[in-house]
C-alpha positions as CSV (number, residue, x, y, z in Angstrom):
1,M,66.7,-53.3,-82.7
2,L,69.4,-55.6,-81.3
3,L,71.9,-53.8,-79.2
4,T,75.6,-54.8,-78.7
5,P,77.5,-55.1,-75.4
6,R,79.6,-52.5,-73.5
7,S,83.0,-52.7,-71.8
8,L,83.5,-52.7,-68.1
9,L,84.7,-49.1,-68.3
10,S,81.5,-48.0,-70.0
11,V,79.5,-49.2,-67.0
12,S,81.4,-47.2,-64.5
13,L,81.2,-44.1,-66.6
14,L,77.5,-44.4,-67.0
15,A,77.1,-44.8,-63.2
16,A,79.2,-41.6,-62.8
17,V,76.8,-39.5,-65.0
18,G,73.7,-40.9,-63.4
19,L,72.4,-43.1,-66.1
20,L,73.0,-46.2,-63.9
21,P,72.9,-46.5,-60.1
22,A,76.5,-46.8,-58.9
23,A,75.7,-49.8,-56.8
24,A,74.4,-51.7,-59.8
25,S,77.5,-51.1,-62.0
26,A,79.6,-54.2,-61.1
27,A,76.6,-56.6,-61.3
28,S,75.7,-55.2,-64.7
29,A,79.3,-55.6,-66.0
30,E,79.3,-59.3,-65.1
31,Q,76.2,-59.8,-67.2
32,L,77.5,-58.2,-70.4
33,P,76.7,-60.4,-73.5
34,D,79.5,-61.5,-75.8
35,I,79.7,-60.8,-79.5
36,R,79.1,-63.6,-82.0
37,H,80.8,-63.1,-85.4
38,Q,79.7,-65.2,-88.4
39,V,82.7,-66.1,-90.6
40,Q,82.6,-64.6,-94.1
41,S,84.7,-65.5,-97.1
42,G,88.3,-64.3,-96.6
43,D,88.1,-64.0,-92.8
44,T,91.1,-65.0,-90.8
45,L,91.4,-65.2,-87.0
46,E,93.9,-62.4,-87.0
47,G,91.6,-60.3,-89.1
48,V,88.7,-60.9,-86.8
49,A,90.9,-59.9,-83.9
50,K,91.9,-56.6,-85.5
51,R,88.2,-55.8,-86.0
52,Y,86.9,-56.5,-82.5
53,L,89.7,-56.8,-79.9
54,K,91.3,-54.0,-78.0
55,D,94.6,-55.9,-78.4
56,P,94.7,-57.8,-81.7
57,Q,97.7,-59.8,-80.4
58,Q,95.1,-61.7,-78.3
59,W,94.0,-63.6,-81.4
60,R,95.6,-66.8,-80.1
61,E,93.5,-66.6,-76.9
62,L,90.5,-66.0,-79.1
63,G,91.4,-69.1,-81.1
64,S,91.8,-71.1,-77.9
65,I,88.4,-70.0,-76.7
66,N,86.8,-71.1,-79.9
67,Q,89.0,-74.2,-80.4
68,I,90.2,-73.1,-83.8
69,Q,93.0,-75.2,-85.1
70,H,93.7,-73.4,-88.4
71,P,93.6,-69.6,-87.9
72,T,93.9,-68.8,-91.6
73,R,91.3,-71.4,-92.8
74,L,88.1,-70.6,-91.0
75,T,84.8,-72.4,-91.9
76,I,82.5,-70.0,-93.7
77,G,79.2,-69.6,-91.9
78,S,80.7,-70.8,-88.5
79,T,80.4,-68.6,-85.5
80,I,83.3,-67.1,-83.5
81,L,82.5,-66.2,-79.9
82,I,84.2,-63.0,-78.8
83,P,84.1,-62.4,-75.0
84,A,83.1,-58.8,-74.1
85,R,86.2,-58.5,-71.9
86,L,88.4,-58.6,-75.0
87,V,86.5,-56.1,-77.1
88,G,88.1,-52.6,-77.5
89,Y,85.0,-50.6,-76.9
90,Q,85.4,-46.8,-76.7
91,N,83.3,-44.0,-75.2
92,V,81.9,-41.0,-76.9
93,T,80.8,-37.8,-75.0
94,A,77.7,-35.8,-75.7
95,E,79.5,-32.5,-75.7
96,H,76.5,-30.3,-76.5
97,V,72.8,-30.9,-76.3
98,Q,70.4,-28.2,-77.4
99,G,66.7,-29.0,-76.9
100,Q,65.4,-32.5,-76.4
101,A,67.2,-35.7,-77.1
102,Q,67.2,-39.2,-75.7
103,M,69.3,-42.3,-75.7
104,R,68.7,-46.0,-75.2
105,S,71.5,-48.3,-73.9
106,P,71.8,-52.1,-73.7
107,L,72.9,-51.6,-70.1
108,V,69.7,-49.9,-68.9
109,G,67.2,-52.0,-70.7
110,T,64.8,-50.7,-73.4
111,D,63.7,-47.5,-71.7
112,W,64.7,-44.2,-73.3
113,Q,66.7,-41.9,-71.1
114,P,67.1,-38.1,-71.5
115,L,70.5,-37.2,-73.1
116,T,72.3,-34.3,-71.4
117,A,75.6,-32.6,-72.0
118,G,78.3,-34.8,-70.5
119,S,76.5,-38.0,-71.0
120,V,78.8,-40.9,-72.1
121,L,77.8,-43.3,-74.9
122,T,79.4,-46.3,-76.5
123,E,78.8,-49.0,-79.0
124,G,75.2,-50.1,-79.4
125,D,73.6,-47.0,-78.0
126,E,70.7,-45.5,-79.9
127,L,69.8,-41.8,-80.1
128,Q,66.7,-39.8,-81.0
129,V,67.0,-36.0,-81.5
130,A,63.7,-34.1,-81.5
131,A,62.6,-31.3,-83.8
132,G,64.4,-28.0,-83.1
133,S,67.1,-29.9,-81.2
134,H,70.8,-30.6,-81.9
135,V,73.5,-32.8,-80.4
136,T,77.2,-32.8,-80.8
137,L,79.2,-36.0,-80.0
138,K,83.0,-35.8,-79.3
139,F,85.5,-38.6,-79.9
140,A,88.8,-39.2,-78.1
141,D,90.8,-38.3,-81.2
142,G,89.1,-34.9,-81.5
143,S,86.6,-36.0,-84.2
144,S,83.1,-34.7,-83.8
145,V,79.6,-35.5,-85.1
146,R,76.8,-33.0,-85.0
147,I,73.4,-34.7,-85.1
148,N,70.7,-32.6,-86.7
149,E,67.0,-32.3,-85.6
150,K,64.6,-35.1,-86.2
151,S,67.3,-37.7,-86.4
152,E,67.4,-41.4,-85.3
153,L,70.7,-43.3,-85.3
154,K,72.7,-46.1,-83.6
155,L,76.4,-46.2,-82.7
156,S,77.0,-49.6,-84.4
157,E,80.8,-49.7,-83.8
158,V,82.9,-47.5,-81.5
159,R,86.2,-49.3,-81.0
160,K,89.9,-48.6,-80.6
161,N,93.0,-50.8,-80.9
162,Q,94.9,-50.1,-77.8
163,R,98.2,-51.2,-79.3
164,T,98.1,-49.1,-82.5
165,S,95.5,-46.5,-81.6
166,E,93.5,-47.4,-84.7
167,Q,89.8,-46.4,-84.3
168,Q,86.6,-47.6,-85.8
169,S,83.4,-45.6,-85.8
170,V,80.2,-46.7,-87.6
171,F,76.8,-45.1,-87.4
172,D,73.5,-46.4,-88.6
173,L,71.5,-43.4,-89.6
174,N,67.8,-44.2,-90.1
175,K,66.4,-40.7,-90.2
176,G,67.6,-37.1,-90.2
177,G,71.2,-36.0,-90.8
178,I,74.8,-35.9,-89.5
179,E,77.5,-33.4,-90.0
180,S,81.0,-34.8,-89.3
181,Q,84.4,-33.5,-88.8
182,V,86.8,-36.5,-88.7
183,T,90.4,-36.0,-87.5
184,P,92.7,-37.6,-90.1
185,A,95.2,-40.3,-89.2
186,I,98.7,-38.6,-88.9
187,E,100.7,-41.8,-89.4
188,Q,100.3,-44.0,-92.4
189,R,100.2,-47.1,-90.3
190,R,97.3,-45.8,-88.2
191,K,93.9,-46.2,-89.8
192,R,90.8,-44.3,-89.0
193,K,87.7,-46.1,-90.0
194,F,84.6,-43.8,-90.1
195,E,81.4,-44.8,-91.8
196,I,77.8,-43.5,-91.8
197,K,75.4,-46.1,-93.1
198,T,71.8,-45.4,-94.3
199,P,69.4,-47.9,-95.8
200,M,70.4,-46.6,-99.2
201,A,74.2,-46.2,-99.0
202,T,77.4,-46.2,-96.9
203,T,79.7,-43.2,-96.7
204,S,83.3,-43.9,-95.7
205,V,86.1,-41.6,-94.8
206,R,89.6,-41.4,-93.4
207,G,89.7,-37.7,-92.4
208,T,87.3,-35.0,-93.7
209,V,84.5,-32.6,-93.1
210,F,81.2,-33.8,-94.6
211,S,77.5,-34.3,-94.1
212,V,75.0,-37.2,-94.7
213,S,71.3,-36.7,-94.5
214,I,68.1,-38.6,-95.4
215,T,65.6,-36.5,-97.3
216,D,61.9,-36.7,-96.9
217,D,61.6,-38.4,-100.3
218,G,63.9,-41.2,-99.3
219,Q,67.3,-40.2,-100.7
220,A,70.6,-40.3,-98.9
221,V,72.5,-37.1,-99.6
222,T,76.3,-36.6,-99.1
223,A,78.2,-33.3,-99.4
224,V,82.0,-32.8,-98.8
225,D,83.5,-29.6,-97.5
226,R,87.0,-30.9,-97.0
227,G,88.9,-34.1,-97.8
228,E,87.3,-37.0,-99.7
229,V,84.7,-39.7,-99.1
230,A,83.6,-42.9,-100.7
231,V,79.9,-43.5,-101.2
232,A,78.7,-47.0,-101.9
233,G,75.1,-47.5,-102.9
234,S,73.2,-50.6,-101.7
235,A,72.6,-51.4,-105.4
236,S,76.2,-51.1,-106.4
237,A,79.4,-53.0,-105.3
238,K,81.6,-50.2,-106.4
239,A,82.1,-47.0,-104.3
240,T,82.0,-43.5,-105.8
241,A,84.7,-41.0,-104.8
242,V,83.4,-37.6,-103.8
243,Q,86.0,-34.9,-103.4
244,A,85.8,-31.6,-101.5
245,G,83.3,-29.1,-103.0
246,R,81.1,-31.8,-104.5
247,G,78.1,-33.9,-103.5
248,V,76.0,-36.9,-104.5
249,A,72.5,-38.2,-103.9
250,V,71.7,-41.9,-103.6
251,Q,68.1,-42.9,-104.6
252,G,65.9,-45.0,-102.3
253,N,66.7,-48.1,-104.4
254,G,70.4,-47.7,-103.7
255,Q,71.4,-46.3,-107.1
256,V,74.1,-43.7,-106.8
257,G,73.5,-40.5,-108.8
258,G,76.1,-38.3,-110.5
259,V,78.6,-36.4,-108.5
260,V,77.9,-32.6,-108.8
261,A,79.6,-29.4,-107.7
262,Q,78.2,-27.8,-104.5
263,L,76.3,-24.5,-105.1
264,D,78.2,-21.3,-104.1
265,A,77.9,-20.0,-100.6
266,P,75.2,-17.3,-100.0
267,N,76.5,-13.8,-99.4
268,L,75.9,-12.6,-95.9
269,Q,77.1,-9.0,-96.3
270,A,73.6,-7.5,-96.1
271,N,73.4,-8.3,-92.4
272,P,74.2,-5.8,-89.7
273,A,77.2,-6.0,-87.6
274,V,74.9,-6.0,-84.5
275,F,71.4,-7.5,-84.4
276,E,69.2,-5.4,-82.2
277,D,65.7,-7.0,-82.4
278,A,64.6,-8.5,-79.1
279,D,61.8,-10.5,-80.7
280,F,63.4,-12.2,-83.8
281,L,66.8,-12.8,-85.3
282,T,66.3,-12.1,-89.0
283,V,69.1,-13.0,-91.4
284,Q,69.3,-11.8,-95.0
285,L,70.9,-14.1,-97.6
286,G,72.3,-13.2,-101.1
287,A,70.4,-15.3,-103.7
288,V,72.3,-18.3,-105.2
289,A,71.6,-19.5,-108.7
290,Q,69.7,-22.8,-108.8
291,A,69.1,-22.8,-105.1
292,Q,65.8,-24.4,-104.0
293,Q,66.2,-23.8,-100.3
294,Y,68.7,-22.3,-97.8
295,Q,69.9,-23.9,-94.6
296,V,70.8,-21.4,-91.9
297,T,72.5,-22.4,-88.7
298,L,73.3,-20.3,-85.6
299,A,75.9,-21.6,-83.2
300,Q,77.9,-20.4,-80.2
301,D,81.3,-21.4,-81.7
302,A,83.1,-21.0,-85.0
303,A,83.3,-24.8,-85.4
304,M,79.4,-24.9,-85.4
305,D,79.4,-27.6,-82.7
306,Q,77.2,-25.8,-80.2
307,V,74.2,-25.2,-82.4
308,L,71.3,-23.2,-81.1
309,R,69.1,-22.8,-84.2
310,S,69.1,-24.5,-87.6
311,Q,66.3,-24.4,-90.1
312,R,65.6,-24.5,-93.9
313,F,64.0,-21.5,-95.6
314,A,62.5,-21.2,-99.1
315,S,63.4,-17.5,-99.4
316,T,66.5,-15.4,-98.8
317,T,65.1,-14.2,-95.5
318,A,65.7,-16.4,-92.6
319,K,63.9,-15.6,-89.3
320,F,64.5,-17.3,-86.0
321,E,63.2,-16.8,-82.5
322,A,65.4,-14.4,-80.6
323,V,68.5,-15.4,-78.6
324,E,70.2,-13.9,-75.6
325,D,72.7,-11.0,-76.1
326,G,76.1,-12.3,-77.0
327,N,78.5,-13.3,-79.8
328,Y,77.5,-16.0,-82.3
329,Y,78.3,-17.5,-85.6
330,L,76.0,-17.8,-88.6
331,S,76.4,-20.5,-91.3
332,A,74.3,-20.5,-94.5
333,R,74.2,-23.0,-97.4
334,A,72.2,-23.1,-100.5
335,L,70.5,-26.5,-101.4
336,D,70.1,-27.6,-105.0
337,A,67.2,-29.6,-106.5
338,Q,68.5,-32.8,-105.0
339,Q,68.8,-31.2,-101.6
340,I,72.6,-31.4,-101.7
341,P,74.0,-28.8,-99.4
342,G,76.2,-26.1,-101.0
343,K,79.4,-24.5,-99.7
344,P,79.0,-22.8,-96.4
345,A,79.2,-19.1,-95.7
346,V,80.2,-18.4,-92.1
347,Q,79.9,-15.0,-90.4
348,A,80.6,-13.9,-86.8
349,I,77.7,-11.8,-85.5
350,K,76.8,-9.9,-82.3
351,V,73.3,-9.7,-80.7
352,K,72.7,-6.7,-78.5
353,A,68.9,-6.4,-78.0
354,T,68.6,-5.5,-74.3
355,P,67.6,-3.5,-72.5
356,V,64.8,-3.3,-75.0
357,P,64.0,0.3,-76.2
358,P,61.0,2.1,-74.9
359,L,57.8,2.5,-76.9
360,Y,56.9,5.8,-78.5
361,S,54.0,7.6,-76.8
362,A,53.9,11.1,-78.3
363,P,53.7,12.6,-80.8
364,N,51.9,10.3,-83.2
365,P,54.0,9.1,-86.2
366,G,54.5,12.2,-88.4
367,G,52.7,14.4,-85.9
368,L,53.1,18.1,-85.5
369,I,54.3,19.6,-82.2
370,G,55.0,23.1,-81.1
371,I,58.6,24.3,-80.6
372,S,57.8,26.2,-77.4
373,D,55.9,23.5,-75.5
374,G,56.3,20.3,-77.5
375,E,57.9,17.1,-76.0
376,L,59.0,13.8,-77.3
377,V,57.6,11.2,-74.9
378,C,58.2,7.5,-74.6
379,T,57.2,4.8,-72.1
380,E,59.2,4.1,-68.9
381,G,59.7,1.0,-66.8
382,G,61.7,-2.2,-66.3
383,Q,64.2,-3.5,-63.7
384,N,67.5,-1.7,-63.1
385,V,66.7,1.1,-65.5
386,A,69.0,4.0,-64.9
387,G,67.6,6.3,-67.5
388,Y,66.9,6.9,-71.2
389,R,68.7,8.5,-74.2
390,I,66.8,10.3,-76.9
391,Q,68.3,11.5,-80.2
392,V,66.9,13.7,-83.0
393,A,68.2,13.9,-86.5
394,S,67.1,15.4,-89.8
395,S,67.3,12.0,-91.7
396,A,66.4,8.5,-90.8
397,D,70.0,7.3,-91.0
398,F,70.9,9.6,-88.2
399,A,74.1,10.7,-90.1
400,S,73.9,14.1,-88.5
401,I,72.5,14.4,-84.9
402,A,70.4,17.5,-84.3
403,S,70.1,16.8,-80.5
404,D,71.1,14.2,-78.0
405,S,69.6,14.2,-74.5
406,G,72.4,12.1,-73.0
407,V,71.2,9.8,-70.1
408,V,68.1,11.4,-68.6
409,P,66.0,9.9,-65.8
410,Q,62.6,10.3,-67.6
411,C,61.8,9.2,-71.1
412,R,61.0,12.6,-72.5
413,S,62.8,15.4,-74.2
414,S,62.0,19.0,-75.2
415,V,62.3,20.2,-78.8
416,D,62.7,23.9,-77.9
417,K,66.2,24.1,-79.5
418,L,65.0,22.8,-82.9
419,Q,64.0,24.9,-85.9
420,A,60.6,24.4,-87.6
421,G,60.9,21.4,-90.0
422,N,60.8,17.6,-90.4
423,Y,62.8,15.3,-88.1
424,F,63.2,11.8,-86.9
425,W,63.7,10.7,-83.3
426,R,64.8,7.5,-81.6
427,A,65.1,6.4,-78.0
428,A,67.1,3.8,-76.0
429,T,66.9,2.4,-72.5
430,V,70.0,2.6,-70.2
431,R,70.3,0.1,-67.3
432,K,72.7,-0.1,-64.4
433,L,74.8,-3.3,-64.2
434,A,75.8,-5.1,-61.0
435,D,79.2,-3.4,-61.0
436,G,77.5,0.0,-61.2
437,S,78.4,0.7,-64.9
438,L,75.8,1.9,-67.4
439,D,74.7,-0.3,-70.3
440,Q,72.7,1.2,-73.1
441,G,70.4,-1.0,-75.2
442,P,69.7,-0.5,-78.9
443,F,67.7,2.5,-80.2
444,A,64.1,2.0,-81.3
445,K,63.6,2.3,-85.0
446,P,63.4,6.0,-86.0
447,Q,60.0,7.7,-86.1
448,A,59.2,10.9,-88.0
449,F,57.7,14.1,-86.6
450,K,57.3,17.8,-87.4
451,T,57.9,20.9,-85.5
452,G,56.2,24.3,-85.9
453,S,55.9,27.6,-84.2
454,N,53.2,27.9,-81.6
455,P,50.3,30.4,-82.2
456,A,49.9,33.2,-79.8
457,S,48.2,32.4,-76.6
458,L,44.5,33.3,-76.3
459,G,43.2,35.2,-73.4
460,A,40.6,34.0,-71.0
461,D,37.8,35.7,-72.9
462,A,38.7,33.7,-76.0
463,L,37.8,30.3,-74.4
464,S,34.9,28.5,-76.1
465,A,33.4,25.0,-76.1
466,G,34.6,22.8,-78.9
467,D,35.8,19.4,-79.8
468,A,38.6,18.2,-77.5
469,N,40.6,15.0,-76.8
470,E,38.7,12.6,-74.5
471,P,40.1,12.6,-71.0
472,N,41.4,9.6,-69.2
473,Q,42.8,7.8,-72.2
474,L,46.2,6.3,-73.0
475,Q,47.8,6.3,-76.4
476,L,50.8,4.4,-77.8
477,S,52.5,3.8,-81.2
478,W,55.5,1.9,-82.2
479,P,57.5,0.8,-85.3
480,A,56.6,-2.5,-87.0
481,E,57.2,-4.7,-90.0
482,A,54.6,-5.2,-92.7
483,G,51.9,-7.8,-91.8
484,Q,52.7,-8.0,-88.1
485,K,49.9,-8.0,-85.6
486,F,50.1,-7.4,-81.8
487,N,48.6,-8.6,-78.5
488,L,48.5,-5.7,-76.0
489,Q,47.8,-6.3,-72.3
490,L,46.9,-3.6,-69.8
491,A,47.2,-4.1,-66.1
492,R,47.5,-2.2,-62.8
493,N,50.7,-3.9,-61.7
494,E,54.0,-4.8,-63.4
495,Q,53.5,-8.5,-62.7
496,F,50.3,-8.7,-64.9
497,D,48.8,-11.4,-62.6
498,T,45.3,-10.0,-63.4
499,P,45.3,-8.1,-66.7
500,L,42.6,-5.5,-67.1
501,S,42.3,-6.3,-70.9
502,T,44.0,-8.0,-73.8
503,S,43.6,-6.5,-77.2
504,L,44.5,-7.9,-80.7
505,L,45.7,-5.1,-82.8
506,E,46.0,-5.0,-86.6
507,Q,48.2,-1.9,-86.6
508,P,51.1,-0.6,-84.4
509,R,49.1,1.9,-82.4
510,W,46.6,1.8,-79.6
511,T,44.2,4.2,-77.8
512,S,42.6,3.0,-74.6
513,E,39.0,3.4,-73.5
514,A,38.4,5.9,-70.7
515,L,40.3,4.9,-67.6
516,S,40.2,6.1,-64.0
517,P,43.2,8.3,-63.1
518,G,46.3,6.5,-61.9
519,D,49.3,4.4,-63.0
520,Y,48.9,1.6,-65.6
521,F,51.3,-1.0,-67.1
522,V,51.3,-2.1,-70.8
523,R,53.1,-4.9,-72.5
524,I,53.1,-6.1,-76.1
525,Q,53.6,-9.4,-77.9
526,V,54.5,-9.4,-81.7
527,L,52.6,-11.8,-83.9
528,D,54.7,-12.3,-87.0
529,P,53.2,-13.4,-90.4
530,S,55.6,-16.4,-90.3
531,G,53.6,-17.8,-87.3
532,L,56.3,-17.1,-84.7
533,K,55.3,-15.2,-81.6
534,S,57.6,-13.1,-79.5
535,R,57.8,-13.0,-75.8
536,Y,55.8,-10.2,-74.1
537,S,57.8,-7.1,-73.9
538,A,58.9,-5.7,-70.5
539,A,56.2,-3.8,-68.7
540,R,55.8,-0.1,-69.5
541,K,54.3,2.3,-67.0
542,L,51.8,5.0,-68.2
543,T,49.9,7.5,-66.1
544,V,46.3,8.7,-66.6
545,E,46.1,12.2,-65.1
546,P,42.8,13.3,-63.6
547,A,40.9,16.0,-65.6
548,I,38.0,18.3,-64.7
549,I,34.7,18.0,-66.7
550,T,32.5,21.1,-67.0
551,G,28.8,21.1,-66.4
552,S,28.3,20.9,-70.2
553,G,30.3,17.7,-70.3
554,S,33.4,19.3,-72.0
555,V,37.0,19.1,-70.8
556,L,38.1,22.1,-68.8
557,K,41.3,23.6,-70.4
558,S,43.6,26.5,-69.4
559,G,44.2,29.5,-71.6
560,D,47.1,27.8,-73.3
561,G,45.0,24.8,-74.3
562,K,46.2,22.3,-71.7
563,L,43.9,20.1,-69.7
564,V,43.3,21.4,-66.2
565,Q,44.1,18.6,-63.7
566,S,42.0,18.0,-60.7
567,P,43.8,17.5,-57.4
568,R,44.2,13.8,-56.4
């Protein structure tokens, strides 16, 4: 691909951001190639100067350089040499880079360089944005362009008339998609040329919010959120106007299709005010009539410039890998049969998933425990943990709290103040922040259990051999979604440098083989049916208490049925 030249200012800026060695800047500037314009029908020297020069009043100097005697009667097909020093090149800043992207510049040869936030680009630069990555470019007038994943494009024209402040921005989009927010010209005399060219069509605007993308089947799709654009197919000389709330698809042969209304925005009201899952961010969408897919985007700002996640989904459930705790913005659109994006629904959300809640240890889901000696027990561990909070309620929505432990140092709570019946319990981890304040994480999903009155204690003469729980075992259970599987690792230390075992579990529960007495650590990775994998959970400490085995091989118990522990 032929790359066009840069201005002297561009070279110094590139050196400042590390794309060029500072010592080589001046030498590179002296070697900038000039532009050669081939005269077309209707061209005048003044018109050529307005298109290329930073000061169009220098058209006379341009005529002198090219020995043009009749500025209004140029020879069609002739070439006008335009020195790089006269061209009004502008710079564009990569304001946000998420993931992997690279650029190639005429000043640094043909090698691709990593694109980072703060990188400066200008006319002729090429960009490639990898899968799962996003880039936002910012222009001097406040306009911005968000480049979607799997995109390839070139900044064909990035110029500004220094005298009138008129700007020209032209992109050649060969693959992927662009979402643009173009600042309109305030004064009538000031023009703002902004074009996105694909192999099938050219979309031109003066000030608007719109998107252009190339579909997998070779169409160029344009959708307009605000303002108006003109779409010219390569097979048609006449441009088609597309107003706000409408879109159009151009076929691979350059034929422009009919302008259609954008689909309605999906409803986002089914989503919680706070997302508490540390493994996945799951978004629920209201179904939209005629929708074939849904585009869901997560960004750090309301303008959706700082994109972190963006993906298309065939169903009304969108699931992403988890993000850090914080405040974010969701945008969702429905796509029609031509893949024209619909109107956006935008919602501010909060993610508060840490510290992650503990895992349930006892009782088993729905298990029965005695009121006099029963306990709700969950796992412990993690850095900066100050304690745990355990709540019990008679319903899964916890509308009425039956008991609340407050912040307790150990992850266990007695049920001796409850009546016999059916309940739900949930637990949260509380950590201590750097300033000494306490920060409670989300509660684990509620788990059911039952309470009942304990039978009378048996005397010593009532002891007899019988079936008993195997000693030296660990047992865990935890809430899960349908179809999920789990990797569980067991280790002797919290670093898991040498795990004792790794188990693939089909169900959200686990019982260990017999283990020697002592402390153990457990961590779990969620394997979702979608193919996504979570990070391993924080390490949880469990203790195997030593037990005494009788000569007959049974477990020695006390009169109240508890295991008799041997001294360590």
